[in-house]
Amino acid sequence: MTEKQNRILDIYLLEYEKLKEEQAQRIGFRDNMIYVTLGVFGGVLSFAVSNKISYYALLVIPFVCLILGWTYLVNDDKISAIGRYIRLILVEKVKQETLHDEIESIFGWEIVHRSDKRRRRRKIEQLIIDEITFVFSGISGLVAFWILVQQHHWAIISLCIVEMLLLIILGIEIFIYADLAKGR
């Protein structure tokens, strides 16, 4: 291998290292979104049911679920995009520089962890948890509000409709981005 090839290979390996660092940071941030959502949901719910005047706080839950759910989804997509880039592009670049076709063994984890027998089941379970955490929680806040508050002003009805539509859109997006595929 020439000096130029070694330098380019070093750059690719540094890129791999930096991408894995970013991926790990995003995974930690993404996973914390679930805990933050549940904490905020519990806090707002606790406040809202403390007295009748506070029932309107239930309308905050859908917005919290939307914002944190979208943040979760964007980070999850970036995590998957980094993995795809490594598996499909970076591996090929390293193969070209090293003239070695079995380079996948260096980046083997990027493919192997997507190929186990239980991956699809785990991803479906995660999809269900994500939908419950971000969509069902928001819808629960709306339903609780409608049950607890008897009279509704047209502005509140409009707000509830917008929140419901946005939660449905979030639910569809979470489903679309679920990444249920195996292998590469």
PDB file of N, CA and C in Angstrom, residues 63 66 161-171:
ATOM      1  N   PHE A  63     -48.686  18.612  23.129  1.00  0.00           N
ATOM      2  CA  PHE A  63     -47.572  19.388  22.582  1.00  0.00           C
ATOM      3  C   PHE A  63     -46.221  18.866  23.075  1.00  0.00           C
ATOM      4  N   LEU A  66     -45.567  15.769  21.131  1.00  0.00           N
ATOM      5  CA  LEU A  66     -45.195  16.096  19.752  1.00  0.00           C
ATOM      6  C   LEU A  66     -43.750  16.564  19.657  1.00  0.00           C
ATOM      7  N   ILE A 161     -58.345  19.679  17.976  1.00  0.00           N
ATOM      8  CA  ILE A 161     -58.327  19.074  16.633  1.00  0.00           C
ATOM      9  C   ILE A 161     -56.923  19.152  16.040  1.00  0.00           C
ATOM     10  N   VAL A 162     -56.286  20.311  16.158  1.00  0.00           N
ATOM     11  CA  VAL A 162     -54.914  20.468  15.648  1.00  0.00           C
ATOM     12  C   VAL A 162     -53.966  19.503  16.365  1.00  0.00           C
ATOM     13  N   GLU A 163     -54.084  19.426  17.688  1.00  0.00           N
ATOM     14  CA  GLU A 163     -53.221  18.511  18.445  1.00  0.00           C
ATOM     15  C   GLU A 163     -53.431  17.066  18.006  1.00  0.00           C
ATOM     16  N   MET A 164     -54.684  16.673  17.831  1.00  0.00           N
ATOM     17  CA  MET A 164     -54.983  15.296  17.412  1.00  0.00           C
ATOM     18  C   MET A 164     -54.400  15.021  16.024  1.00  0.00           C
ATOM     19  N   LEU A 165     -54.578  15.945  15.099  1.00  0.00           N
ATOM     20  CA  LEU A 165     -54.025  15.758  13.753  1.00  0.00           C
ATOM     21  C   LEU A 165     -52.499  15.644  13.785  1.00  0.00           C
ATOM     22  N   LEU A 166     -51.863  16.494  14.566  1.00  0.00           N
ATOM     23  CA  LEU A 166     -50.399  16.447  14.668  1.00  0.00           C
ATOM     24  C   LEU A 166     -49.919  15.146  15.315  1.00  0.00           C
ATOM     25  N   LEU A 167     -50.655  14.651  16.299  1.00  0.00           N
ATOM     26  CA  LEU A 167     -50.303  13.373  16.918  1.00  0.00           C
ATOM     27  C   LEU A 167     -50.455  12.220  15.919  1.00  0.00           C
ATOM     28  N   ILE A 168     -51.503  12.273  15.113  1.00  0.00           N
ATOM     29  CA  ILE A 168     -51.691  11.240  14.084  1.00  0.00           C
ATOM     30  C   ILE A 168     -50.542  11.286  13.079  1.00  0.00           C
ATOM     31  N   ILE A 169     -50.169  12.473  12.665  1.00  0.00           N
ATOM     32  CA  ILE A 169     -49.032  12.620  11.731  1.00  0.00           C
ATOM     33  C   ILE A 169     -47.758  12.075  12.373  1.00  0.00           C
ATOM     34  N   LEU A 170     -47.516  12.401  13.639  1.00  0.00           N
ATOM     35  CA  LEU A 170     -46.339  11.871  14.330  1.00  0.00           C
ATOM     36  C   LEU A 170     -46.385  10.349  14.366  1.00  0.00           C
ATOM     37  N   GLY A 171     -47.545   9.783  14.651  1.00  0.00           N
ATOM     38  CA  GLY A 171     -47.680   8.327  14.679  1.00  0.00           C
ATOM     39  C   GLY A 171     -47.349   7.690  13.339  1.00  0.00           C
TER      40      GLY A 171
END
